[in-house]
């Protein structure tokens, strides 16, 4: 049995993850269905194409089963659709808790403002670029964690498909468009993707040039999400100890900083021209 096959069965569950009770319940259901047809764990693993240890991990809730695993298991164990019914739940559970929480906020947002100074903003990243960022983390992340984190980040891109479309504003520091993280081909595809996203009518993309003598974003990342009920949440690496804030007075500070950053950055047309020139120089 190859390690690749074993890894494809699912994803490890993070300690303390709030999805643990549901994952454990699904694991118990898999075991119940297996035993109901009189099949041993080893035989079930052979039929599914996985080792017995992997089956045991899934059944005790230590590993999140992939949706396709549940579909195959449902058919093999004659579960009558009871296992397949949890496909969407396990798909959501695969993403790290912090990603699920952020995605829940982004799913509600009617307006998003983001200034990024270290790398391309998560919502704008291609899968290759996102994977490269996780692969260069130190201490090194396991392949399973890299895959889970990458999938979680890419899942957030559903915000671009929402109706009605939210208003999205991004300001990227120039260096994030020039540093070839993951290699030049990865950066090339990333820049091409930025040009594609910038064509969306609800998206504004700007570049903060390195040669600016004044910069309101020197304290780092700025993010503000506004919701339909008039509330909002924001954070800045250099303010409020980096913690999310929702108090109107604190939010005004972040909106002021972001407004200044936008005013100091290249306008949208100039920004697209800059990205096109950078792409042409690769």
Tab-separated table of C-alpha atoms in Angstrom, residues 2-281:
chain	number	residue	atom	x	y	z
A	2	UNK	CA	1.527	3.329	-1.024
A	3	UNK	CA	1.671	6.279	1.351
A	4	UNK	CA	-0.053	8.376	-1.294
A	5	UNK	CA	-3.107	6.157	-1.169
A	6	UNK	CA	-3.246	6.294	2.609
A	7	UNK	CA	-3.020	10.088	2.651
A	8	UNK	CA	-5.920	10.358	0.237
A	9	UNK	CA	-8.368	8.842	2.746
A	10	UNK	CA	-8.883	12.110	4.578
A	11	UNK	CA	-7.343	14.782	6.785
A	12	UNK	CA	-6.048	14.750	10.345
A	13	UNK	CA	-8.292	16.480	12.875
A	14	UNK	CA	-6.717	19.357	14.766
A	15	UNK	CA	-6.655	19.004	18.576
A	16	UNK	CA	-9.588	20.873	20.121
A	17	UNK	CA	-11.353	21.347	16.790
A	18	UNK	CA	-15.041	22.104	17.346
A	19	UNK	CA	-15.890	19.694	14.511
A	20	UNK	CA	-14.519	16.763	16.530
A	21	UNK	CA	-17.908	15.531	17.874
A	22	UNK	CA	-19.395	15.394	14.376
A	23	UNK	CA	-16.313	13.706	12.904
A	24	UNK	CA	-16.370	11.153	15.716
A	25	UNK	CA	-20.078	10.504	15.123
A	26	UNK	CA	-19.461	9.909	11.413
A	27	UNK	CA	-16.626	7.554	12.312
A	28	UNK	CA	-18.906	5.576	14.622
A	29	UNK	CA	-21.491	5.383	11.845
A	30	UNK	CA	-18.888	4.013	9.418
A	31	UNK	CA	-17.955	1.359	11.978
A	32	UNK	CA	-21.628	0.513	12.643
A	33	UNK	CA	-22.326	0.087	8.922
A	34	UNK	CA	-19.213	-2.029	8.469
A	35	UNK	CA	-20.070	-4.325	11.346
A	36	UNK	CA	-23.711	-4.526	10.213
A	37	UNK	CA	-22.602	-6.305	7.041
A	38	UNK	CA	-20.150	-8.491	8.932
A	39	UNK	CA	-16.994	-6.997	7.406
A	40	UNK	CA	-13.712	-6.765	9.299
A	41	UNK	CA	-11.778	-3.481	9.305
A	42	UNK	CA	-8.905	-5.037	7.350
A	43	UNK	CA	-11.207	-6.413	4.663
A	44	UNK	CA	-13.038	-3.094	4.444
A	45	UNK	CA	-9.712	-1.321	4.035
A	46	UNK	CA	-8.666	-3.694	1.253
A	47	UNK	CA	-11.959	-3.142	-0.551
A	48	UNK	CA	-11.632	0.635	-0.199
A	49	UNK	CA	-7.950	0.675	-1.133
A	50	UNK	CA	-6.616	1.770	2.272
A	51	UNK	CA	-4.775	0.163	5.158
A	52	UNK	CA	-6.557	-1.098	8.266
A	53	UNK	CA	-4.849	1.559	10.402
A	54	UNK	CA	-6.411	4.300	8.288
A	55	UNK	CA	-9.860	2.727	8.621
A	56	UNK	CA	-9.417	2.538	12.387
A	57	UNK	CA	-8.414	6.208	12.530
A	58	UNK	CA	-11.521	7.229	10.613
A	59	UNK	CA	-13.783	5.053	12.741
A	60	UNK	CA	-12.511	6.519	15.996
A	61	UNK	CA	-12.812	10.082	14.685
A	62	UNK	CA	-9.092	10.839	14.492
A	63	UNK	CA	-9.239	11.547	10.756
A	64	UNK	CA	-11.790	13.436	8.697
A	65	UNK	CA	-13.050	11.207	5.857
A	66	UNK	CA	-13.102	12.699	2.390
A	67	UNK	CA	-16.527	13.057	0.726
A	68	UNK	CA	-15.537	10.541	-1.950
A	69	UNK	CA	-14.570	8.064	0.785
A	70	UNK	CA	-18.071	8.325	2.242
A	71	UNK	CA	-19.653	7.808	-1.185
A	72	UNK	CA	-17.653	4.644	-1.845
A	73	UNK	CA	-18.188	3.363	1.695
A	74	UNK	CA	-21.923	3.996	1.454
A	75	UNK	CA	-22.164	1.858	-1.660
A	76	UNK	CA	-19.858	-0.886	-0.385
A	77	UNK	CA	-21.595	-1.178	2.979
A	78	UNK	CA	-25.130	-0.759	1.616
A	79	UNK	CA	-25.614	2.171	3.968
A	80	UNK	CA	-28.644	3.483	2.091
A	81	UNK	CA	-27.305	7.022	1.771
A	82	UNK	CA	-26.667	7.508	5.500
A	83	UNK	CA	-22.914	7.935	4.997
A	84	UNK	CA	-23.231	10.035	1.850
A	85	UNK	CA	-25.497	12.412	3.767
A	86	UNK	CA	-22.430	13.725	5.623
A	87	UNK	CA	-20.430	14.670	2.528
A	88	UNK	CA	-20.917	18.428	2.871
A	89	UNK	CA	-20.311	18.368	6.618
A	90	UNK	CA	-16.974	16.601	6.173
A	91	UNK	CA	-16.045	18.929	3.329
A	92	UNK	CA	-16.479	21.886	5.693
A	93	UNK	CA	-14.765	20.113	8.596
A	94	UNK	CA	-11.637	19.590	6.502
A	95	UNK	CA	-10.770	23.273	6.732
A	96	UNK	CA	-8.869	24.571	9.791
A	97	UNK	CA	-11.021	26.255	12.440
A	98	UNK	CA	-9.543	29.708	11.809
A	99	UNK	CA	-10.383	29.387	8.117
A	100	UNK	CA	-13.980	28.384	8.843
A	101	UNK	CA	-14.390	31.376	11.150
A	102	UNK	CA	-12.918	33.814	8.624
A	103	UNK	CA	-14.949	32.356	5.767
A	104	UNK	CA	-18.138	32.714	7.843
A	105	UNK	CA	-17.400	36.437	8.213
A	106	UNK	CA	-16.552	36.840	4.537
A	107	UNK	CA	-19.760	35.036	3.574
A	108	UNK	CA	-21.728	37.733	5.454
A	109	UNK	CA	-19.715	40.747	4.336
A	110	UNK	CA	-21.221	43.279	1.937
A	111	UNK	CA	-17.961	45.221	1.778
A	112	UNK	CA	-14.356	44.174	2.315
A	113	UNK	CA	-11.253	46.377	2.485
A	114	UNK	CA	-7.792	44.815	2.642
A	115	UNK	CA	-4.241	46.187	2.559
A	116	UNK	CA	-1.514	43.526	2.293
A	117	UNK	CA	2.185	44.270	2.604
A	118	UNK	CA	3.880	40.871	2.975
A	119	UNK	CA	2.370	38.646	0.283
A	120	UNK	CA	-0.624	38.516	-2.051
A	121	UNK	CA	-3.887	38.737	-0.089
A	122	UNK	CA	-5.416	35.302	0.567
A	123	UNK	CA	-8.591	35.885	-1.430
A	124	UNK	CA	-6.491	36.796	-4.452
A	125	UNK	CA	-4.068	33.866	-4.313
A	126	UNK	CA	-3.883	31.085	-6.877
A	127	UNK	CA	-3.685	27.510	-5.513
A	128	UNK	CA	-0.025	27.279	-6.578
A	129	UNK	CA	0.904	30.512	-4.827
A	130	UNK	CA	-0.973	29.569	-1.644
A	131	UNK	CA	0.648	26.118	-1.570
A	132	UNK	CA	4.099	27.663	-2.031
A	133	UNK	CA	3.542	29.925	0.990
A	134	UNK	CA	2.610	26.995	3.213
A	135	UNK	CA	5.454	24.830	1.917
A	136	UNK	CA	8.027	27.460	2.920
A	137	UNK	CA	6.732	27.756	6.505
A	138	UNK	CA	9.240	27.035	9.263
A	139	UNK	CA	9.132	24.745	11.147
A	140	UNK	CA	8.058	22.772	8.088
A	141	UNK	CA	4.422	21.719	7.862
A	142	UNK	CA	3.504	18.142	7.007
A	143	UNK	CA	2.151	17.494	3.473
A	144	UNK	CA	-1.263	16.802	4.988
A	145	UNK	CA	-1.341	20.169	6.772
A	146	UNK	CA	-0.112	21.970	3.651
A	147	UNK	CA	-2.937	20.433	1.642
A	148	UNK	CA	-5.560	21.210	4.271
A	149	UNK	CA	-4.442	24.811	4.725
A	150	UNK	CA	-4.234	25.377	0.964
A	151	UNK	CA	-7.687	23.923	0.364
A	152	UNK	CA	-9.087	26.073	3.163
A	153	UNK	CA	-7.632	29.253	1.712
A	154	UNK	CA	-8.881	28.509	-1.794
A	155	UNK	CA	-12.367	27.711	-0.457
A	156	UNK	CA	-12.702	31.358	0.574
A	157	UNK	CA	-12.614	32.437	-3.083
A	158	UNK	CA	-16.322	31.606	-3.213
A	159	UNK	CA	-16.821	35.237	-2.173
A	160	UNK	CA	-16.278	36.213	-5.833
A	161	UNK	CA	-19.271	34.106	-6.890
A	162	UNK	CA	-21.782	35.487	-4.387
A	163	UNK	CA	-25.009	37.180	-5.398
A	164	UNK	CA	-25.505	39.985	-4.701
A	165	UNK	CA	-21.794	40.610	-5.130
A	166	UNK	CA	-20.004	42.293	-2.211
A	167	UNK	CA	-17.811	45.348	-2.790
A	168	UNK	CA	-14.166	44.265	-2.601
A	169	UNK	CA	-11.212	46.640	-2.336
A	170	UNK	CA	-7.582	45.481	-2.253
A	171	UNK	CA	-4.322	47.388	-1.955
A	172	UNK	CA	-1.141	45.389	-2.539
A	173	UNK	CA	2.347	46.547	-1.640
A	174	UNK	CA	4.548	46.657	-4.744
A	175	UNK	CA	7.037	44.121	-3.405
A	176	UNK	CA	4.302	41.466	-3.146
A	177	UNK	CA	3.934	41.642	-6.928
A	178	UNK	CA	7.664	41.318	-7.586
A	179	UNK	CA	8.924	38.707	-5.133
A	180	UNK	CA	8.835	35.336	-7.001
A	181	UNK	CA	7.581	33.196	-4.122
A	182	UNK	CA	7.313	29.641	-5.418
A	183	UNK	CA	9.218	30.538	-8.591
A	184	UNK	CA	8.721	32.816	-11.570
A	185	UNK	CA	6.076	30.621	-13.195
A	186	UNK	CA	4.000	30.694	-10.002
A	187	UNK	CA	4.321	34.477	-9.849
A	188	UNK	CA	3.459	34.802	-13.540
A	189	UNK	CA	0.205	32.879	-13.098
A	190	UNK	CA	-0.520	34.883	-9.933
A	191	UNK	CA	-0.160	38.193	-11.738
A	192	UNK	CA	-2.321	36.940	-14.600
A	193	UNK	CA	-4.959	35.980	-12.044
A	194	UNK	CA	-4.846	39.465	-10.494
A	195	UNK	CA	-5.506	41.005	-13.892
A	196	UNK	CA	-8.484	38.675	-14.354
A	197	UNK	CA	-9.970	39.435	-10.931
A	198	UNK	CA	-9.492	43.172	-11.413
A	199	UNK	CA	-11.903	43.049	-14.367
A	200	UNK	CA	-14.800	42.196	-12.033
A	201	UNK	CA	-17.079	45.208	-11.568
A	202	UNK	CA	-17.256	44.770	-7.785
A	203	UNK	CA	-13.464	44.580	-7.346
A	204	UNK	CA	-10.993	47.446	-7.007
A	205	UNK	CA	-7.293	46.571	-7.028
A	206	UNK	CA	-4.553	49.091	-6.302
A	207	UNK	CA	-0.782	48.989	-5.909
A	208	UNK	CA	1.186	50.895	-3.256
A	209	UNK	CA	4.495	51.892	-4.898
A	210	UNK	CA	7.745	51.407	-3.024
A	211	UNK	CA	8.936	54.944	-3.849
A	212	UNK	CA	6.209	56.702	-1.815
A	213	UNK	CA	7.622	59.133	0.768
A	214	UNK	CA	4.442	58.930	2.876
A	215	UNK	CA	2.695	55.691	3.761
A	216	UNK	CA	-0.283	55.278	6.137
A	217	UNK	CA	0.118	51.502	6.148
A	218	UNK	CA	3.521	51.247	7.796
A	219	UNK	CA	1.968	49.376	10.745
A	220	UNK	CA	1.124	46.440	8.524
A	221	UNK	CA	-1.947	44.563	7.333
A	222	UNK	CA	-5.312	46.325	7.479
A	223	UNK	CA	-8.599	44.483	7.068
A	224	UNK	CA	-12.185	45.679	7.485
A	225	UNK	CA	-15.357	43.697	6.774
A	226	UNK	CA	-18.754	45.417	6.819
A	227	UNK	CA	-22.088	43.601	7.159
A	228	UNK	CA	-25.626	44.291	5.972
A	229	UNK	CA	-26.877	45.082	9.499
A	230	UNK	CA	-24.475	48.010	9.821
A	231	UNK	CA	-21.943	46.218	12.012
A	232	UNK	CA	-18.341	45.583	11.048
A	233	UNK	CA	-15.150	43.903	12.203
A	234	UNK	CA	-11.559	44.812	11.447
A	235	UNK	CA	-7.985	44.231	12.431
A	236	UNK	CA	-4.530	45.678	11.904
A	237	UNK	CA	-1.224	44.067	12.790
A	238	UNK	CA	-0.003	47.316	14.312
A	239	UNK	CA	-3.100	48.264	16.312
A	240	UNK	CA	-5.143	46.801	19.162
A	241	UNK	CA	-2.450	44.113	19.640
A	242	UNK	CA	-3.480	42.661	16.283
A	243	UNK	CA	-6.824	41.468	17.669
A	244	UNK	CA	-10.124	41.830	15.756
A	245	UNK	CA	-12.168	44.862	16.799
A	246	UNK	CA	-15.820	45.790	16.298
A	247	UNK	CA	-16.172	48.972	18.365
A	248	UNK	CA	-17.120	51.883	16.039
A	249	UNK	CA	-14.352	54.074	17.465
A	250	UNK	CA	-11.697	51.450	16.725
A	251	UNK	CA	-13.106	50.770	13.293
A	252	UNK	CA	-12.932	54.461	12.421
A	253	UNK	CA	-9.174	54.336	13.034
A	254	UNK	CA	-8.769	51.398	10.662
A	255	UNK	CA	-10.993	52.966	8.002
A	256	UNK	CA	-9.013	56.210	8.261
A	257	UNK	CA	-5.747	54.361	7.746
A	258	UNK	CA	-7.141	52.346	4.852
A	259	UNK	CA	-8.572	55.451	3.220
A	260	UNK	CA	-5.162	57.132	3.405
A	261	UNK	CA	-3.467	54.023	1.974
A	262	UNK	CA	-5.860	54.020	-0.985
A	263	UNK	CA	-5.260	57.726	-1.596
A	264	UNK	CA	-1.478	57.258	-1.538
A	265	UNK	CA	-1.520	54.183	-3.796
A	266	UNK	CA	-1.674	54.141	-7.585
A	267	UNK	CA	-5.213	54.485	-8.882
A	268	UNK	CA	-6.868	51.342	-10.304
A	269	UNK	CA	-5.946	52.077	-13.930
A	270	UNK	CA	-2.329	52.863	-13.040
A	271	UNK	CA	-2.210	49.752	-10.857
A	272	UNK	CA	-3.307	47.439	-13.672
A	273	UNK	CA	-0.718	49.015	-15.962
A	274	UNK	CA	1.938	48.385	-13.313
A	275	UNK	CA	0.934	44.714	-12.968
A	276	UNK	CA	0.996	44.298	-16.749
A	277	UNK	CA	4.504	45.795	-16.929
A	278	UNK	CA	5.707	43.554	-14.096
A	279	UNK	CA	4.245	40.531	-15.826
A	280	UNK	CA	5.945	41.469	-19.074
A	281	UNK	CA	9.317	41.681	-17.342
